[in-house]
Tab-separated table of C-alpha atoms in Angstrom:
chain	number	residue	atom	x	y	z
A	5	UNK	CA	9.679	56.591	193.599
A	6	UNK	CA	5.966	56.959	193.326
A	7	UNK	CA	4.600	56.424	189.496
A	8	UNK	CA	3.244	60.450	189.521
A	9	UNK	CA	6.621	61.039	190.082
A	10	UNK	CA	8.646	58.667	187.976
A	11	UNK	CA	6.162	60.029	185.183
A	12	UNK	CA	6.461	63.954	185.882
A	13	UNK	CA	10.412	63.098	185.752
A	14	UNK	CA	10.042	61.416	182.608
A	15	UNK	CA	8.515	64.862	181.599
A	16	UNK	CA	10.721	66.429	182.612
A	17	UNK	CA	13.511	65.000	181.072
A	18	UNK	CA	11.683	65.188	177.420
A	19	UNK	CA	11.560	69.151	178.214
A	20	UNK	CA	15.285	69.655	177.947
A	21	UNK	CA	14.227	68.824	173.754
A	22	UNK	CA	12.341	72.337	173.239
A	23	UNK	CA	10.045	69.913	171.342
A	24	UNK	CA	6.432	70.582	171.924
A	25	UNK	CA	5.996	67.203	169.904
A	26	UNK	CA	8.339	64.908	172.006
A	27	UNK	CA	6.229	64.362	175.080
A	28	UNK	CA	3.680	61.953	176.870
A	29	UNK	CA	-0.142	63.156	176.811
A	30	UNK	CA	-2.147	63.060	180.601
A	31	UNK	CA	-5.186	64.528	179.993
A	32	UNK	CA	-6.184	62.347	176.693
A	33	UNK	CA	-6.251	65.031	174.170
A	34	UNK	CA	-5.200	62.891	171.436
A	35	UNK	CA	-7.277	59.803	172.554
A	36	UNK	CA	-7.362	57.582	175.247
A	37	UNK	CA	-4.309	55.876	173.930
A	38	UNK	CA	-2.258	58.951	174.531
A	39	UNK	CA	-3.128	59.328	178.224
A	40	UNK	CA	-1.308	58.204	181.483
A	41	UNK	CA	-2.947	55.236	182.405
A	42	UNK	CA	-0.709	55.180	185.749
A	43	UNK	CA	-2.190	54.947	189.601
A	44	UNK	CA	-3.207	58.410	190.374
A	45	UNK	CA	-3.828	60.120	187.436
A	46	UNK	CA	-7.554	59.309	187.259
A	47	UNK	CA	-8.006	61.643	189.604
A	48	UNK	CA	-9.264	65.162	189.484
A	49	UNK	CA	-10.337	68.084	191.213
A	50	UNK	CA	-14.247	69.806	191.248
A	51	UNK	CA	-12.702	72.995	189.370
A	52	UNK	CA	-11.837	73.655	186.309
A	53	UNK	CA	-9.265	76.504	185.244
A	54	UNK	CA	-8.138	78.739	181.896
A	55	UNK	CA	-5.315	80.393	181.874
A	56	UNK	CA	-5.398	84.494	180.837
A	57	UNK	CA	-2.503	87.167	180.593
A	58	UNK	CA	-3.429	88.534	183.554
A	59	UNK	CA	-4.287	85.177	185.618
A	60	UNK	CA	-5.062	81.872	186.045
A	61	UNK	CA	-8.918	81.921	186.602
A	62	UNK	CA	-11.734	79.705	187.730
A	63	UNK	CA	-13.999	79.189	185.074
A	64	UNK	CA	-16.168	75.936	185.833
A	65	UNK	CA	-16.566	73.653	189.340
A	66	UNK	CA	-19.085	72.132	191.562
A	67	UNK	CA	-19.651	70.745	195.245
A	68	UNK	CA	-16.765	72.059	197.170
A	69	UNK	CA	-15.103	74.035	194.639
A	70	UNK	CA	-18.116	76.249	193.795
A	71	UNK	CA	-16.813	79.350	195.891
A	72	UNK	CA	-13.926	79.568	193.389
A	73	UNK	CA	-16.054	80.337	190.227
A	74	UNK	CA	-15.343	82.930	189.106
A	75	UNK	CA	-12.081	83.443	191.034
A	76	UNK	CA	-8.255	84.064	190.403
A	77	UNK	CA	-6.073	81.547	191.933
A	78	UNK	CA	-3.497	82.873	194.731
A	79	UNK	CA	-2.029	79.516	196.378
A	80	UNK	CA	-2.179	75.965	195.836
A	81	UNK	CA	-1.149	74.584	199.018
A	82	UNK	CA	0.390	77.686	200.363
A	83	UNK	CA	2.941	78.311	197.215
A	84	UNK	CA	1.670	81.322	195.499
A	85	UNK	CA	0.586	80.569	191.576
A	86	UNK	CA	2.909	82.603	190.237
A	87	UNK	CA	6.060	80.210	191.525
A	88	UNK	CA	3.435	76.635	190.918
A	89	UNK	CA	3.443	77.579	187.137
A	90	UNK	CA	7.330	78.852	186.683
A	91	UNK	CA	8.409	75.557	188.296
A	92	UNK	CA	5.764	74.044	185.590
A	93	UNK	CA	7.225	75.579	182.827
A	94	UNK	CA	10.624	74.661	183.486
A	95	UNK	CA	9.687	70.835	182.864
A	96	UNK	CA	6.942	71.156	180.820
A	97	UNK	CA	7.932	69.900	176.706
A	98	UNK	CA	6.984	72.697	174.474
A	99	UNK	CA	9.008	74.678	171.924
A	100	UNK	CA	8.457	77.735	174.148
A	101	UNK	CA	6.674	79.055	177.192
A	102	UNK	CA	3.077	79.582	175.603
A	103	UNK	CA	3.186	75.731	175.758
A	104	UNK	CA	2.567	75.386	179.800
A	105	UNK	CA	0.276	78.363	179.408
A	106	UNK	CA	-2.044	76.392	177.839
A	107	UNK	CA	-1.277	73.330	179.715
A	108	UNK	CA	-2.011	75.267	183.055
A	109	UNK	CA	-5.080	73.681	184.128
A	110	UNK	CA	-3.047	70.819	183.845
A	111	UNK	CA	-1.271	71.823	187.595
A	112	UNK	CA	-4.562	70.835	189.554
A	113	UNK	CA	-4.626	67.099	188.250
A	114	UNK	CA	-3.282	65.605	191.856
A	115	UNK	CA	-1.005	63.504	190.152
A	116	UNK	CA	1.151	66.469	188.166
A	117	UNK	CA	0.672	68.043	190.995
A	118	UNK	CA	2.450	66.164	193.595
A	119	UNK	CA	4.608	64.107	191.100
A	120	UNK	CA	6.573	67.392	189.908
A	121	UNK	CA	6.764	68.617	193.479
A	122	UNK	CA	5.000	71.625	192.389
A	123	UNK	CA	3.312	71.697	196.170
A	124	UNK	CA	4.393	70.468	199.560
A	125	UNK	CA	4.999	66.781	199.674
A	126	UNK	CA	1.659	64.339	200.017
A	127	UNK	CA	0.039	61.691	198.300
A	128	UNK	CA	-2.092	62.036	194.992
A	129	UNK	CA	-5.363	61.751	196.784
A	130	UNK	CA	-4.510	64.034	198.996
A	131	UNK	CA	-6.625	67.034	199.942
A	132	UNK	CA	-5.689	69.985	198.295
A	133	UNK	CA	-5.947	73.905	199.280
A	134	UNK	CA	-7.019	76.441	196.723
A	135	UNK	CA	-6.720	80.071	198.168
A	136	UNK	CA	-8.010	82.574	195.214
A	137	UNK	CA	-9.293	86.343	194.877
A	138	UNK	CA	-12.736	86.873	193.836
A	139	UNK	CA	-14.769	90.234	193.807
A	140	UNK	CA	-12.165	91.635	195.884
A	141	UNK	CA	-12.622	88.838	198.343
A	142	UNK	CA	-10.181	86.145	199.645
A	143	UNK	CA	-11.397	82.564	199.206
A	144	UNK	CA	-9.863	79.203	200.425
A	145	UNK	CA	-11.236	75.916	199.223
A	146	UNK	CA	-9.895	72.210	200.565
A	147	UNK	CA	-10.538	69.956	197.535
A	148	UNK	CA	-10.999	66.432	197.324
A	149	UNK	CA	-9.478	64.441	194.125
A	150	UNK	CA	-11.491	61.797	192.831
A	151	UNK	CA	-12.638	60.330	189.525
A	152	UNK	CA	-15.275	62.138	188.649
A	153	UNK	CA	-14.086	65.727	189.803
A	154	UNK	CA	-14.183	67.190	186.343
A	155	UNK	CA	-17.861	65.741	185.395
A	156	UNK	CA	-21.257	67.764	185.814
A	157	UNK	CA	-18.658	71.054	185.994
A	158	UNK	CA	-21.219	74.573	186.376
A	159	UNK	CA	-19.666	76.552	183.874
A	160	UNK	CA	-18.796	80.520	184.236
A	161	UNK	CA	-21.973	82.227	182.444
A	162	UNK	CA	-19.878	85.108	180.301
A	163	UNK	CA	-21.038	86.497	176.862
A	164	UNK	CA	-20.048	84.940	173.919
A	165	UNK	CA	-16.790	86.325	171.669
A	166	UNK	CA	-18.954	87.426	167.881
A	167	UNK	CA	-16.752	84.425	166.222
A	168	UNK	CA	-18.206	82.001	168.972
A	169	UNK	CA	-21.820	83.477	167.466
A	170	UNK	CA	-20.745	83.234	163.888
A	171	UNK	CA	-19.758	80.008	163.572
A	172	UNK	CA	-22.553	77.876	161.906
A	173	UNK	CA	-23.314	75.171	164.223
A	174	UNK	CA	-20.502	72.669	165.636
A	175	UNK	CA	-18.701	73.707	162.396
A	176	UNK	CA	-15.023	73.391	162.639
A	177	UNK	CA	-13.837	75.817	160.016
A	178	UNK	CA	-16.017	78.326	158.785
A	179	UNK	CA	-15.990	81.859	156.714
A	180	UNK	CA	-17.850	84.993	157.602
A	181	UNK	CA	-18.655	88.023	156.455
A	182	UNK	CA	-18.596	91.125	158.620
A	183	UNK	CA	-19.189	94.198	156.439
A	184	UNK	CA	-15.715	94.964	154.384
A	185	UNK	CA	-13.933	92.244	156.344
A	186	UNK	CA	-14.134	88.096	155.281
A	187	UNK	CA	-13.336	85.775	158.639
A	188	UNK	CA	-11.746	82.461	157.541
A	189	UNK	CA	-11.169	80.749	160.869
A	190	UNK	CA	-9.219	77.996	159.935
A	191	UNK	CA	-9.758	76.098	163.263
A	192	UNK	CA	-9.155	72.429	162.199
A	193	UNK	CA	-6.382	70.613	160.094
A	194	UNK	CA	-6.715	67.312	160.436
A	195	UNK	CA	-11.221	66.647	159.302
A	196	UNK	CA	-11.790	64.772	156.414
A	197	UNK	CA	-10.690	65.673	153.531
A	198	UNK	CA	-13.918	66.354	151.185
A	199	UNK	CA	-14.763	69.094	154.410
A	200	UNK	CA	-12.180	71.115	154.062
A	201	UNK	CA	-11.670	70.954	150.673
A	202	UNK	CA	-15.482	72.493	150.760
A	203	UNK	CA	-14.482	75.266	153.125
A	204	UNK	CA	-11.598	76.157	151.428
A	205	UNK	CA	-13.954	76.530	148.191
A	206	UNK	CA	-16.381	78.751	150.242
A	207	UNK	CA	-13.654	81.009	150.898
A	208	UNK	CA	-11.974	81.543	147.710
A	209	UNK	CA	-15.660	82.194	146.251
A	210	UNK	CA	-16.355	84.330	149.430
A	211	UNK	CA	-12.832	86.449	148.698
A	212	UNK	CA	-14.491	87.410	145.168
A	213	UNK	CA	-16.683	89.782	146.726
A	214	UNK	CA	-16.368	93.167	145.444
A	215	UNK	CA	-17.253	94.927	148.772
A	216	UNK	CA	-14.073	92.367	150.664
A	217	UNK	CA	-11.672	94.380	151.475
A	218	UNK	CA	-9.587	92.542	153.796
A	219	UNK	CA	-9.395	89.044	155.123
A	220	UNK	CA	-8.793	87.859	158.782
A	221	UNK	CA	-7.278	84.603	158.578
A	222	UNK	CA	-7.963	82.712	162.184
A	223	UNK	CA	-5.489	79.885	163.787
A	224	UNK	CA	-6.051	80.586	167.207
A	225	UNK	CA	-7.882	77.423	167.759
A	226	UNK	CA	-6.010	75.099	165.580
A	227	UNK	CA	-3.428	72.798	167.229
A	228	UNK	CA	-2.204	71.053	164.006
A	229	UNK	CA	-3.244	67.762	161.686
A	230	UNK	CA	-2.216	67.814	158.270
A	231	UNK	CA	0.024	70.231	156.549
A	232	UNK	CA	-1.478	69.545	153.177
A	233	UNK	CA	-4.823	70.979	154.001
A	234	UNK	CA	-3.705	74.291	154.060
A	235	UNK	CA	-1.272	74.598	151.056
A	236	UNK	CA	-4.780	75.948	148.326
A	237	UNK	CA	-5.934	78.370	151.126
A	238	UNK	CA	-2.094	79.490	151.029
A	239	UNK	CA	-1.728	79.723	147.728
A	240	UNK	CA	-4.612	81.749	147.090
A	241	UNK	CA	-4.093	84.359	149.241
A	242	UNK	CA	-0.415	84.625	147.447
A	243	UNK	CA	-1.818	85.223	144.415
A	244	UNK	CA	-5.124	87.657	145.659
A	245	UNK	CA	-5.326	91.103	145.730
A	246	UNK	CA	-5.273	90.936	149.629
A	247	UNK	CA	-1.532	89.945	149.356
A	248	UNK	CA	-0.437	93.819	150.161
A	249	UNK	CA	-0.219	95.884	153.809
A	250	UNK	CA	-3.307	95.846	155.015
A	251	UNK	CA	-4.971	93.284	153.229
A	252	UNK	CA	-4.455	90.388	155.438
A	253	UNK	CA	-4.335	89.885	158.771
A	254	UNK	CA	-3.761	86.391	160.904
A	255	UNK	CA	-4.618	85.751	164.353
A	256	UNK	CA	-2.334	83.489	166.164
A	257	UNK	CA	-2.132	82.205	169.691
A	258	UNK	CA	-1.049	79.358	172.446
A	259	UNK	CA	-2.799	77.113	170.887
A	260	UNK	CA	-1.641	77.850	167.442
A	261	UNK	CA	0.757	74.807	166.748
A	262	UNK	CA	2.154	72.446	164.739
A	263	UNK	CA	0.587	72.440	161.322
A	264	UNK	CA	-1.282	75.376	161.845
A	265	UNK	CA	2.333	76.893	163.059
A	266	UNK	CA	3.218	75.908	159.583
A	267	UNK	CA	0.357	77.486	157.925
A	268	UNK	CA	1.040	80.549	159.869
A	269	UNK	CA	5.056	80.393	158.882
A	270	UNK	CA	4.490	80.097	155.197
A	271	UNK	CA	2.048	82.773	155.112
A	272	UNK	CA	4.508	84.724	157.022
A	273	UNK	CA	7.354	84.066	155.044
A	274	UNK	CA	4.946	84.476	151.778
A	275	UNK	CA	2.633	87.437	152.172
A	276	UNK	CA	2.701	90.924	153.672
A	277	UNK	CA	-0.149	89.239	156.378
A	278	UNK	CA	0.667	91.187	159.907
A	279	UNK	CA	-0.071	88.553	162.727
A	280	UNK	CA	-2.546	89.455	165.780
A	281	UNK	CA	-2.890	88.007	169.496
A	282	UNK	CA	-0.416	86.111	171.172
A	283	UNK	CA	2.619	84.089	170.847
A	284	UNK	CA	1.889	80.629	168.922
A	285	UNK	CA	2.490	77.601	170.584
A	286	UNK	CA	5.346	76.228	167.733
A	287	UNK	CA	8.360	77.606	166.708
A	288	UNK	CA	8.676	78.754	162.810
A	289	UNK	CA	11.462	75.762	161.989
A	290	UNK	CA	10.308	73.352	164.502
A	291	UNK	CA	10.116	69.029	164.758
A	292	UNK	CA	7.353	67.139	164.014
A	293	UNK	CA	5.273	64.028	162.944
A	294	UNK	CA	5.649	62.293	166.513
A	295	UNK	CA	4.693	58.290	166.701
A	296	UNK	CA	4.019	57.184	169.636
A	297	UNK	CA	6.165	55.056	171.605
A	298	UNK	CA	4.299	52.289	174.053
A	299	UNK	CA	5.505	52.556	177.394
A	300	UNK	CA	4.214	50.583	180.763
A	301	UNK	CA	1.249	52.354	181.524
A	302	UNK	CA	1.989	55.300	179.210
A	303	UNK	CA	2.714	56.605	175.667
A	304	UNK	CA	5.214	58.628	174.923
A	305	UNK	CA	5.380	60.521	171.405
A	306	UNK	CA	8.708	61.402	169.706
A	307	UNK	CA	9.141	63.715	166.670
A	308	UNK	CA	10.000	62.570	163.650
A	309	UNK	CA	10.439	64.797	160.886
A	310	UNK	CA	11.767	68.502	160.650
A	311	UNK	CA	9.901	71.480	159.175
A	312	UNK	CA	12.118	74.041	158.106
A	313	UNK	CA	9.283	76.328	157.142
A	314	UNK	CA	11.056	80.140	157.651
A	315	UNK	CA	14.619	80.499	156.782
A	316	UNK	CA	17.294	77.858	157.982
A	317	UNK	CA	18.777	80.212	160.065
A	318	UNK	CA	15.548	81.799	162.288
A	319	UNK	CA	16.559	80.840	165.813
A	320	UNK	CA	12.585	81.848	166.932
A	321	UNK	CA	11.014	79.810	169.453
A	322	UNK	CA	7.559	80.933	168.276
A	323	UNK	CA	5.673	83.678	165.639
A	324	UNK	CA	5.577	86.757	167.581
A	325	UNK	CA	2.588	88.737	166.538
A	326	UNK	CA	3.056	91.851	164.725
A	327	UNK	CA	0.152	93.811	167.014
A	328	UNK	CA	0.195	91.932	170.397
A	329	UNK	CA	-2.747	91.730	171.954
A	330	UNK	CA	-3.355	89.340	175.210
A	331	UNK	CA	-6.031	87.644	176.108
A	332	UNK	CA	-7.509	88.589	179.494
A	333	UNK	CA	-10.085	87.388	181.757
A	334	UNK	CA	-11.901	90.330	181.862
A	335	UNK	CA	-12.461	90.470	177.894
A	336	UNK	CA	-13.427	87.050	177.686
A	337	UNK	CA	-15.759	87.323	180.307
A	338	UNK	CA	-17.678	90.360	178.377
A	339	UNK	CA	-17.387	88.940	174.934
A	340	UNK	CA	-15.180	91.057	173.639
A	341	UNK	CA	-12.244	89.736	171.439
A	342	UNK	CA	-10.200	92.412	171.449
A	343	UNK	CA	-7.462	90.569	168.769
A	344	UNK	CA	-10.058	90.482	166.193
A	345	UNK	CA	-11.154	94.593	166.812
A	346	UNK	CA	-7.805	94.907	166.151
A	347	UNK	CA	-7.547	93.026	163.117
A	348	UNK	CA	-10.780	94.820	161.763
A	349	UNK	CA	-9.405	98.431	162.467
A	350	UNK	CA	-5.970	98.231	162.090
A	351	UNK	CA	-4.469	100.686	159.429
A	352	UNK	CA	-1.483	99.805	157.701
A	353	UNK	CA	-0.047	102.406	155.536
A	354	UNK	CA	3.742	100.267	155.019
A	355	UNK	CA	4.461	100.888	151.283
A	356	UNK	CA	4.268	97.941	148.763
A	357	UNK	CA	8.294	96.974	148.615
A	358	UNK	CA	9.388	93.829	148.543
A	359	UNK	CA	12.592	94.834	148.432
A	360	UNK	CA	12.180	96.301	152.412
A	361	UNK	CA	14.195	95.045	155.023
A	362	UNK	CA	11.398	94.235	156.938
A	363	UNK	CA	9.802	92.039	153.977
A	364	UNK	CA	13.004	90.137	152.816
A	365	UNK	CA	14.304	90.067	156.654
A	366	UNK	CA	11.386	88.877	157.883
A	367	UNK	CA	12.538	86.765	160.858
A	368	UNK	CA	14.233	89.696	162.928
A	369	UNK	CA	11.845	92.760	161.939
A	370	UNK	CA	11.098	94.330	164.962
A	371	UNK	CA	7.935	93.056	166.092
A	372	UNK	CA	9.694	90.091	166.633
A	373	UNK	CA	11.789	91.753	169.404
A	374	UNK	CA	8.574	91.786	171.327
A	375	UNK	CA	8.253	90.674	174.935
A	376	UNK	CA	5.375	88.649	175.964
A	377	UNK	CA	5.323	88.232	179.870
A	378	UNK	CA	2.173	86.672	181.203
A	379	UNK	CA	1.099	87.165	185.260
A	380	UNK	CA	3.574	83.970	185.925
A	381	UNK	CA	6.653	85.345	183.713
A	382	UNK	CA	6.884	88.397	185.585
């Protein structure tokens, strides 16, 4: 058995948890301690890729993959995109399938590639064939793997979503002010201390504002850190007079996970906050806290803790927005965000019970029924 392969098993394997926690890291996100170190995986291909509803899209490359910009990918190796990322999914550890929709660039490293037998059978550094659609147009690319596919990447030029303008430079979490409507994106969990603390300030003092009428809370971005840093933002919003239908809105996503998935499940469970976008990436009552186990030439991460933050009995496998609204290529491409329009115009005329069924019921009101089917789910 080849490493890629031994590895991609091991994957595999760790899937069967649900756990989006339990898993082994190849790309590095959490440092180069948490990434594959094993023969192969070094290697990369001259594109890069980001998954949308409606397609898995070419949004950076270089040298031989520069005919793809821009492109929607058909085939890799002659098995159509739609079958590469089902198979992916099915051995992929997340707590549900928005987890190898974000992963999904992660199908043109060579090494995940061939080692989950996601293509024909060949070795990592292997050519491989990228047939995509672009401008109506059929495209086929032969790419070489190497080390340094992914560096000095031309990016897609596309205009900017307003949040991307109105953040104040490389902050991480910021608050804005768009006529009646306060932004909080709440994009980081786990910066120091003293910096959130300082946002979280700016936003209660921002929330004062006579002219506020309703706050957009933002976790799209925010993958987790620590569950502590969200508990006075929280609270807050409990206690504020934007705690009532149509006051509050949250905007959750793929990438909306761990503590941010808690964040998002306490407001839920709290407030009368309708949720906007996509699917998050955790599950309501979900495991966490992974350490990281040292294997030979890899570290695997295993889940220590449970959060039971919706009611012991919600069976979800994520937060289902109230007003789903998916991201697609064509959107991002022209700037608009068309979750946060809808979060700014949305009219919510629910009476103030909390006596409802669909306030003390939360878990099983019917947004939650909602089917989310991406180009590869269908």
């Amino acid at each position: 058995m080849t490493p890629e392969a031994y590895l991609m098993g091991l994957l595999a394997r760790l899937a069967w948890f649900h756990d989006g926690h339990t898993t082994m890291y190849v790309d590095g996100r959490v440092g180069p301690a948490g990434m594959i170190k094993a023969p192969g995986f070094d290697l990369t291909l001259p594109i890069a890729t980001n998954p949308f509803f409606d397609g898995l899209y070419v949004t950076a490359a270089k040298g031989e993959g520069a005919p793809l910009l821009g492109a929607r990918i058909k085939r890799v190796d002659g098995v159509a995109i739609e079958k590469v990322l089902r198979s992916f999914a099915a051995m992929w550890p997340g707590n549900n399938p928005t987890r190898a929709h974000h992963d999904a660039d992660l199908i043109l490293r060579p090494a995940v590639l061939r080692g989950a037998r996601l293509a024909p059978p060949a070795g990592v550094s292997a050519p491989v064939t990228i047939e995509a659609e672009v401008g109506g147009s059929l495209v086929k690319a032969v790419l070489i793997p190497r080390a340094d596919g992914r560096e000095g990447l031309v990016p897609l030029p596309r205009k900017p979503f307003p949040v991307e303008t109105w953040r104040p430079g490389l902050a991480s979490n910021f608050v804005h002010a768009e006529g009646r409507v306060l932004v909080v994106a709440f994009d980081r969990l786990f910066a120091s201390k003293d910096s959130i603390l300082a946002f979280v300030r700016e936003a209660l003092a921002a929330m004062e504002a006579p002219a506020i009428e309703r706050v957009v809370l933002d976790l799209r971005r925010n993958d987790g850190g620590d569950n502590r840093m969200g508990e006075g933002l929280r609270k807050h919003l409990e206690r504020s007079r934007f705690n009532r239908p149509g006051g509050l809105y949250v905007l959750i996503g793929p990438h909306t996970f761990s503590a941010a998935q808690n964040l998002a499940s306490r407001i839920e469970r709290e407030t009368w906050a309708l949720f906007v976008g996509e699917p998050s990436g955790g599950a309501p009552n979900h495991e966490g806290d992974a350490r990281p186990f040292q294997g030979d030439g890899f570290s695997a991460y295993v889940s220590t803790l449970p959060w039971f933050d919706s009611d012991p009995l919600d069976k979800r496998i994520w937060t289902m927005p109230d007003i789903l609204v998916p991201l697609r290529f064509a959107d991002w491409t022209a700037g608009r965000d068309a979750a946060m329009e809808a979060a700014f115009s949305h009219v919510n005329d629910q009476p103030l019970d909390d006596l409802s069924e669909q306030h003390t019921n939360y878990s099983e009101r019917p947004s939650q029924k909602t089917e989310w089917k991406p180009f590869w789910m269908l």
